[in-house]
Amino acid sequence: QPHPHLPVPAIGVDVGGTLTKLVYFEPNDEEEYGGELEAKVLKNIRRYLTKNSAYGNTGHRDIHLQMNNVEIHNKKGTLHFIRFPTAEMSSFLQLAKSKGMAMLLTTVCATGGGAFKFEEEFRREVNIRLKKFDELDALIKGILYADIHNRSECYYYENASDISISQKARFDFSQPYPFILVNIGSGVSILAVRGANDYKRISGTSLGGGTFLGLCSLLTGCTTFEEAIQLATKGDHTKVDKLVRDIYGGDYERFGLPGSLVASSFGQMNSRERRASVSKEDLANATLVTITNNIGLIARMCAVNEKIDKVVFVGNFLRVNPISMKLLAYAMDYWSNHTLKALFLEHEGYFGAIGTLLLA
Ligand code: ADP
C-alpha cells in the first residue's frame, strides 16, 4: 500500500508525442516522514533523481536549467528538469518501480496526450494515479511562473536582421500581454494570450519538430535529433532549394523579393545532377530551414491577424537549435518591417510540466 509521504505536488510530467518532460520539486527543508522505511526510500529517490544526470540509456537531467530556491505552493525548494523519449515509457516505469518510487507516490501531476494514453499503465505498473491537467492551461501557467522566478528566462536576438551577427540578449517580459505563443513540439500549436486566464488556440500545423526529425532521418539516415542538428549546422540549403535568383537571375525587384530568398523549398531536387551533388549536411540544413520558415510564416500571419506584436516560441524543437531561433528572429523582423519581435524562453520544452505542479 503506497503512502502519500512525498510532499505533493512533487512530480509533474508532460507526456508528449516525442518526449516526456518530468519536473521534480525538491523542498529545501526536510519534512517529517512517517516511518523509517519511507524516509529511507524517499532519500534514495531524491538522491537518485538529483544526483544523476542520466537515467537508464535514454533519460537526461538538464542540469543547466535547474531552478534553485524557488517557491511552489508556499514551499521553497529546487526544481529539477528531466526528459526521456516517450517511446521509453515502459522502461521508465520499471526503473521507477525498482527504485521504490511507487511506495511513496500516490499521485503524479500530468499533462500532454500521454497523460491519457499511459494512465492505465501508470496505475497497473507502479500504482500511481495521474492527476490530469489540460496541456495548454499548464503551458501558459508554466511560462508565466518561469518568467517571474528566473529573471533571465526570456531573450530575443539582437541584430536579428543580420543572421551572421545576431546574438542572444535578455528581454524584459514582466509585462507579457498580449503575446502570440508558438509551441513547436512534434506538431505546432499557436495561441493568442491576452491575460493569465484569457487565451485561445488560433492555429497550428502538423509540419513541426517531428516532421523535421522524420524527414531528416529519411533523407540523411541520421538517428538522433542532436545528429540532425549537427548535420544541418554544416550544410547549405541553397544547394537544395530553388532561390529567386535561380529563377530570375537576380532579385524580383518589382515586388521587393531578394534573389537569396527561397522560392521553392527542395526545388532543385527534381534534377538528377543536383541530387548527385548535394550532401547529407545540405539536405539536413534544407529540411531545417523549410520547416522553420513555414512555422515562421504561419506565426507571423497569426500575429498580424490578432494585432499582437510579440511572438514567443517554445517547445523542444528549439533545443540546441540556434539556426532555427535566428531564422525565426530574422523572419519576424524582416517580413514585418521591424514591427514584430520573436522571443524565446530558456526552459523551452518544460513549461507544461512546470504548469501541472502549479495547477495541482
Ligand atoms: P512533444 O510534446 O510533442 O513531444 P516537444 O516540445 O518535447 O514535443 O518537442 C519534440 C521535438 O523536439 C521533436 O520532434 C524534435 O524535433 C525535438 N527534439 C529536441 N530534442 C530531442 C531529443 N533528444 N529527442 C527527440 N526529439 C528532440
Coordinates of C-alpha atoms and ligand atoms in Angstrom, one line a residue:
Q1 CA 0.0 0.0 0.0
P2 CA 1.6 3.3 -1.1
H3 CA 2.0 6.2 1.4
P4 CA 1.4 9.8 0.3
H5 CA 4.5 10.9 2.1
L6 CA 6.4 12.6 -0.8
P7 CA 5.2 16.2 -0.4
V8 CA 2.5 16.6 -3.1
P9 CA 2.8 18.1 -5.6
A10 CA 6.4 16.9 -6.2
I11 CA 6.5 15.5 -9.6
G12 CA 4.9 16.9 -12.8
V13 CA 5.1 15.2 -16.2
D14 CA 4.2 16.3 -19.7
V15 CA 4.0 13.2 -21.8
G16 CA 4.3 14.4 -25.4
G17 CA 4.3 12.7 -28.7
T18 CA 8.1 12.5 -28.8
L19 CA 9.5 13.5 -25.4
T20 CA 8.3 13.1 -21.8
K21 CA 9.3 16.1 -19.7
L22 CA 9.5 15.5 -15.9
V23 CA 9.8 18.2 -13.3
Y24 CA 10.8 17.2 -9.8
F25 CA 10.4 19.7 -6.9
E26 CA 12.8 19.1 -4.0
P27 CA 11.7 21.1 -1.0
N28 CA 14.6 22.8 0.9
D29 CA 13.5 21.7 4.4
E30 CA 13.4 18.0 5.1
E31 CA 9.9 17.1 6.0
E32 CA 8.8 14.7 8.7
Y33 CA 8.1 11.3 7.2
G34 CA 6.0 8.6 8.7
G35 CA 8.2 5.5 9.2
E36 CA 11.9 4.9 8.9
L37 CA 11.5 2.8 5.8
E38 CA 9.6 5.6 4.0
A39 CA 12.3 8.1 5.0
K40 CA 15.0 5.8 3.6
V41 CA 13.2 5.2 0.3
L42 CA 12.5 8.9 -0.1
K43 CA 16.1 9.7 0.5
N44 CA 17.1 7.1 -2.2
I45 CA 14.7 8.5 -4.7
R46 CA 15.9 12.0 -4.0
R47 CA 19.4 11.0 -4.3
Y48 CA 18.7 9.1 -7.5
L49 CA 16.7 12.0 -9.1
T50 CA 19.0 14.8 -8.1
K51 CA 22.5 13.3 -8.2
N52 CA 22.4 11.6 -11.6
S53 CA 22.3 13.3 -15.0
A54 CA 21.5 10.1 -16.9
Y55 CA 18.6 7.8 -16.2
G56 CA 18.8 4.4 -17.9
N57 CA 20.0 4.7 -21.5
T58 CA 17.8 7.5 -22.7
G59 CA 16.9 9.8 -19.8
H60 CA 18.7 13.0 -19.2
R61 CA 18.6 15.7 -16.5
D62 CA 19.1 19.2 -17.8
I63 CA 21.3 20.4 -15.0
H64 CA 21.8 23.8 -16.7
L65 CA 18.1 24.5 -16.3
Q66 CA 17.8 23.7 -12.6
M67 CA 16.0 26.4 -10.6
N68 CA 17.2 26.9 -7.0
N69 CA 15.3 28.4 -4.1
V70 CA 12.0 28.9 -5.9
E71 CA 8.6 28.8 -4.3
I72 CA 5.8 26.4 -5.2
H73 CA 2.6 26.4 -3.1
N74 CA 4.4 28.3 -0.3
K75 CA 7.2 25.8 -0.1
K76 CA 10.8 26.8 -1.1
G77 CA 12.9 24.3 -3.0
T78 CA 14.7 23.3 -6.1
L79 CA 13.2 22.4 -9.5
H80 CA 14.9 19.6 -11.4
F81 CA 14.3 19.0 -15.1
I82 CA 14.4 15.6 -16.6
R83 CA 13.5 14.3 -20.1
F84 CA 13.3 10.9 -21.9
P85 CA 11.7 9.6 -25.1
T86 CA 8.0 8.8 -24.6
A87 CA 8.7 5.6 -26.5
E88 CA 10.8 4.5 -23.4
M89 CA 7.9 5.0 -21.0
S90 CA 7.7 1.3 -20.1
S91 CA 11.4 1.2 -19.1
F92 CA 11.0 4.4 -17.1
L93 CA 8.1 2.9 -15.2
Q94 CA 10.2 -0.3 -14.5
L95 CA 13.0 2.0 -13.3
A96 CA 10.6 3.9 -11.0
K97 CA 9.3 0.6 -9.7
S98 CA 12.8 -0.7 -8.9
K99 CA 13.7 2.5 -7.0
G100 CA 10.6 2.0 -4.8
M101 CA 9.1 5.2 -6.1
A102 CA 5.6 3.6 -6.1
M103 CA 5.9 3.1 -2.4
L104 CA 5.9 6.8 -1.7
L105 CA 4.0 8.4 -4.5
T106 CA 0.3 8.0 -5.0
T107 CA -0.2 10.8 -7.4
V108 CA 1.7 12.5 -10.2
C109 CA 0.5 15.6 -11.9
A110 CA 0.4 15.0 -15.6
T111 CA -0.4 16.7 -18.9
G112 CA 0.1 16.0 -22.6
G113 CA -1.6 13.4 -24.7
G114 CA 0.3 10.6 -22.9
A115 CA -1.4 11.5 -19.6
F116 CA -4.4 9.8 -21.2
K117 CA -2.6 7.2 -23.2
F118 CA -0.4 5.9 -20.3
E119 CA -2.9 6.5 -17.5
E120 CA -3.7 2.8 -17.2
E121 CA -0.1 1.7 -17.4
F122 CA 0.9 4.0 -14.6
R123 CA -1.8 2.6 -12.4
R124 CA -1.1 -1.0 -13.3
E125 CA 2.7 -1.0 -13.2
V126 CA 3.5 1.4 -10.4
N127 CA 0.1 2.0 -8.7
I128 CA 0.4 5.7 -9.4
R129 CA -2.7 7.8 -10.2
L130 CA -2.3 10.6 -12.7
K131 CA -3.9 13.9 -11.8
K132 CA -4.5 15.3 -15.3
F133 CA -4.5 18.9 -16.5
D134 CA -5.1 20.4 -19.9
E135 CA -1.8 20.9 -21.7
L136 CA -2.4 24.5 -22.9
D137 CA -3.5 25.6 -19.4
A138 CA -0.4 24.1 -18.0
L139 CA 1.8 25.5 -20.7
I140 CA 0.7 29.1 -20.0
K141 CA 0.9 28.7 -16.2
G142 CA 4.4 27.3 -16.6
I143 CA 5.6 30.2 -18.8
L144 CA 4.4 32.9 -16.5
Y145 CA 5.8 31.2 -13.5
A146 CA 9.3 30.6 -15.0
D147 CA 9.5 34.2 -16.2
I148 CA 8.7 35.5 -12.7
H149 CA 11.2 33.2 -11.0
N150 CA 14.1 33.5 -13.4
R151 CA 14.9 37.0 -14.5
S152 CA 17.0 35.8 -17.4
E153 CA 14.3 33.4 -18.7
C154 CA 13.2 35.5 -21.7
Y155 CA 15.5 36.5 -24.6
Y156 CA 15.5 37.8 -28.1
Y157 CA 18.1 38.1 -30.9
E158 CA 19.8 41.5 -31.2
N159 CA 20.6 42.5 -34.8
A160 CA 18.0 40.0 -35.9
S161 CA 18.1 41.4 -39.4
D162 CA 21.6 40.0 -40.0
I163 CA 21.9 36.3 -39.1
S164 CA 25.7 36.3 -39.3
I165 CA 25.9 38.7 -36.3
S166 CA 22.6 38.3 -34.4
Q167 CA 23.1 37.5 -30.8
K168 CA 21.1 36.4 -27.7
A169 CA 20.1 39.3 -25.5
R170 CA 17.9 39.5 -22.4
F171 CA 14.3 40.6 -22.8
D172 CA 12.2 42.1 -20.0
F173 CA 9.0 40.0 -20.2
S174 CA 7.5 41.4 -17.0
Q175 CA 4.6 43.0 -19.0
P176 CA 3.9 40.0 -21.1
Y177 CA 0.4 40.6 -22.6
P178 CA -0.7 40.3 -25.2
F179 CA 1.6 37.8 -26.9
I180 CA 1.4 35.0 -29.6
L181 CA 2.6 31.7 -28.3
V182 CA 4.1 29.2 -30.7
N183 CA 4.7 25.8 -29.2
I184 CA 6.9 23.8 -31.6
G185 CA 6.9 20.2 -30.4
S186 CA 6.2 17.2 -32.6
G187 CA 3.5 19.3 -34.1
V188 CA 2.8 23.0 -33.7
S189 CA 0.2 24.9 -31.7
I190 CA -0.3 28.6 -31.9
L191 CA -2.2 30.6 -29.2
A192 CA -3.1 34.2 -28.6
V193 CA -2.6 35.0 -25.0
R194 CA -4.2 38.3 -23.7
G195 CA -4.1 37.6 -20.0
A196 CA -3.3 34.9 -17.4
N197 CA -6.7 33.3 -18.0
D198 CA -7.5 34.8 -21.3
Y199 CA -6.2 32.8 -24.2
K200 CA -7.3 30.9 -27.3
R201 CA -5.8 28.4 -29.6
I202 CA -5.8 30.1 -33.0
S203 CA -3.9 27.8 -35.3
G204 CA -1.5 25.0 -35.7
T205 CA 0.3 23.0 -38.2
S206 CA 1.3 19.3 -38.5
L207 CA 4.6 20.4 -40.0
G208 CA 6.6 20.6 -36.8
G209 CA 9.6 19.2 -34.9
G210 CA 8.5 15.7 -35.6
T211 CA 8.4 16.4 -39.3
F212 CA 11.9 17.8 -39.3
L213 CA 13.3 14.8 -37.4
G214 CA 11.3 12.3 -39.5
L215 CA 12.2 13.8 -42.9
C216 CA 15.8 14.4 -41.9
S217 CA 16.1 10.7 -40.8
L218 CA 14.7 9.6 -44.1
L219 CA 17.0 11.9 -46.1
T220 CA 20.2 11.5 -44.2
G221 CA 20.0 8.3 -42.2
C222 CA 20.6 10.3 -39.0
T223 CA 19.4 8.6 -35.8
T224 CA 19.1 11.4 -33.2
F225 CA 17.9 15.0 -33.0
E226 CA 21.3 16.1 -32.0
E227 CA 22.9 14.4 -35.0
A228 CA 20.3 16.0 -37.3
I229 CA 21.1 19.5 -35.9
Q230 CA 24.8 18.9 -36.3
L231 CA 24.4 17.9 -39.9
A232 CA 22.2 20.9 -40.5
T233 CA 24.8 23.2 -39.0
K234 CA 27.4 22.1 -41.6
G235 CA 25.1 22.1 -44.6
D236 CA 23.9 24.7 -47.2
H237 CA 20.2 24.7 -48.1
T238 CA 20.8 26.8 -51.2
K239 CA 22.2 23.7 -52.9
V240 CA 18.8 22.0 -52.4
D241 CA 16.3 24.8 -52.6
K242 CA 15.4 26.9 -55.7
L243 CA 16.0 30.5 -54.9
V244 CA 14.5 33.6 -56.5
R245 CA 17.9 34.2 -58.2
D246 CA 17.8 30.7 -59.7
I247 CA 14.6 31.7 -61.4
Y248 CA 15.2 35.4 -62.1
G249 CA 18.9 35.6 -62.3
G250 CA 18.8 38.2 -59.6
D251 CA 16.2 40.0 -57.4
Y252 CA 12.5 40.1 -58.3
E253 CA 12.6 43.8 -57.9
R254 CA 9.1 44.8 -58.7
F255 CA 7.8 43.1 -55.5
G256 CA 10.9 43.5 -53.5
L257 CA 11.9 39.9 -53.3
P258 CA 15.7 39.4 -52.9
G259 CA 17.5 36.9 -55.1
S260 CA 18.6 35.0 -52.0
L261 CA 15.0 34.3 -51.0
V262 CA 13.9 30.7 -51.2
A263 CA 11.3 30.5 -54.0
S264 CA 10.8 26.7 -53.8
S265 CA 12.0 24.6 -50.9
F266 CA 13.7 21.4 -52.2
G267 CA 13.0 22.9 -55.7
Q268 CA 16.4 21.8 -57.1
M269 CA 15.9 18.2 -56.2
N270 CA 14.0 17.2 -59.3
S271 CA 17.3 17.3 -61.2
R272 CA 19.3 14.2 -61.1
E273 CA 22.7 16.1 -61.4
R274 CA 21.7 18.3 -58.5
R275 CA 20.7 15.4 -56.4
A276 CA 24.1 13.8 -57.1
S277 CA 25.9 16.9 -55.9
V278 CA 24.2 17.5 -52.5
S279 CA 25.4 16.2 -49.2
K280 CA 23.6 14.9 -46.2
E281 CA 24.5 18.1 -44.5
D282 CA 22.8 20.2 -47.2
L283 CA 19.7 18.1 -47.0
A284 CA 19.6 18.4 -43.2
N285 CA 20.0 22.1 -43.5
A286 CA 17.3 22.4 -46.1
T287 CA 14.9 20.4 -44.0
L288 CA 15.5 22.5 -41.0
V289 CA 15.1 25.8 -43.0
T290 CA 12.0 24.5 -44.7
I291 CA 10.2 23.6 -41.5
T292 CA 11.4 26.6 -39.6
N293 CA 10.4 29.1 -42.3
N294 CA 7.0 27.6 -42.7
I295 CA 6.3 27.9 -39.0
G296 CA 7.6 31.4 -39.0
L297 CA 5.2 32.3 -41.8
I298 CA 2.2 30.9 -40.1
A299 CA 3.2 32.5 -36.8
R300 CA 3.6 35.9 -38.5
M301 CA 0.2 35.7 -40.2
C302 CA -1.4 34.8 -36.8
A303 CA 0.3 37.8 -35.2
V304 CA -0.9 40.2 -37.9
N305 CA -4.4 38.8 -37.7
E306 CA -4.6 39.2 -33.9
K307 CA -2.8 42.6 -34.0
I308 CA -0.2 41.3 -31.5
D309 CA 3.5 42.2 -31.9
K310 CA 5.3 39.8 -29.5
V311 CA 5.7 36.2 -30.7
V312 CA 7.0 33.8 -28.1
F313 CA 8.5 30.5 -29.4
V314 CA 8.8 27.5 -27.1
G315 CA 9.0 23.7 -27.5
N316 CA 11.9 21.2 -27.7
F317 CA 12.3 21.7 -31.5
L318 CA 14.3 24.8 -30.4
R319 CA 16.6 22.7 -28.1
V320 CA 20.3 23.1 -29.1
N321 CA 18.9 24.7 -32.3
P322 CA 20.2 28.3 -32.7
I323 CA 19.8 28.0 -36.5
S324 CA 16.0 27.9 -36.2
M325 CA 15.9 30.6 -33.5
K326 CA 18.0 33.0 -35.5
L327 CA 15.9 32.3 -38.6
L328 CA 12.7 32.9 -36.8
A329 CA 14.0 36.1 -35.3
Y330 CA 15.1 37.2 -38.7
A331 CA 11.8 36.2 -40.4
M332 CA 9.6 38.0 -37.8
D333 CA 11.7 41.2 -38.1
Y334 CA 12.3 41.3 -41.9
W335 CA 8.8 40.4 -43.1
S336 CA 7.1 42.7 -40.6
N337 CA 9.2 45.7 -41.4
H338 CA 10.7 45.5 -37.8
T339 CA 7.2 45.6 -36.1
L340 CA 7.2 42.0 -34.8
K341 CA 9.6 40.6 -32.2
A342 CA 10.5 37.0 -31.8
L343 CA 11.0 36.0 -28.2
F344 CA 12.4 32.7 -26.7
L345 CA 12.5 31.2 -23.2
E346 CA 15.3 29.2 -21.6
H347 CA 13.2 26.3 -20.3
E348 CA 11.9 25.8 -23.8
G349 CA 10.1 22.4 -23.5
Y350 CA 9.4 22.2 -19.8
F351 CA 6.6 24.7 -19.3
G352 CA 3.7 22.2 -19.5
A353 CA 5.4 20.0 -16.8
I354 CA 6.0 23.0 -14.6
G355 CA 2.4 24.2 -15.1
T356 CA 1.0 20.9 -13.8
L357 CA 2.7 21.5 -10.4
L358 CA 1.1 24.9 -10.2
L359 CA -2.3 23.8 -11.2
A360 CA -2.3 21.0 -8.6
Ligands
ADP1 P1 6.1 16.8 -27.8 O1 5.4 17.2 -26.5 O2 5.3 16.6 -29.0 O3 7.0 15.5 -27.5 P2 8.4 18.6 -27.5 O4 8.2 20.0 -27.2 O5 9.0 17.7 -26.5 O6 7.1 18.0 -28.1 O7 9.3 18.6 -28.8 C1 9.6 17.4 -29.6 C2 10.6 17.8 -30.7 O8 11.8 18.3 -30.1 C3 11.0 16.7 -31.6 O9 10.1 16.5 -32.7 C4 12.3 17.1 -32.1 O10 12.2 18.0 -33.2 C5 12.9 18.0 -31.0 N1 13.8 17.3 -30.1 C6 14.7 18.0 -29.3 N2 15.5 17.2 -28.6 C7 15.1 15.9 -28.9 C8 15.5 14.6 -28.5 N3 16.6 14.4 -27.6 N4 14.9 13.6 -29.0 C9 13.9 13.7 -29.9 N5 13.5 14.9 -30.3 C10 14.0 16.0 -29.8

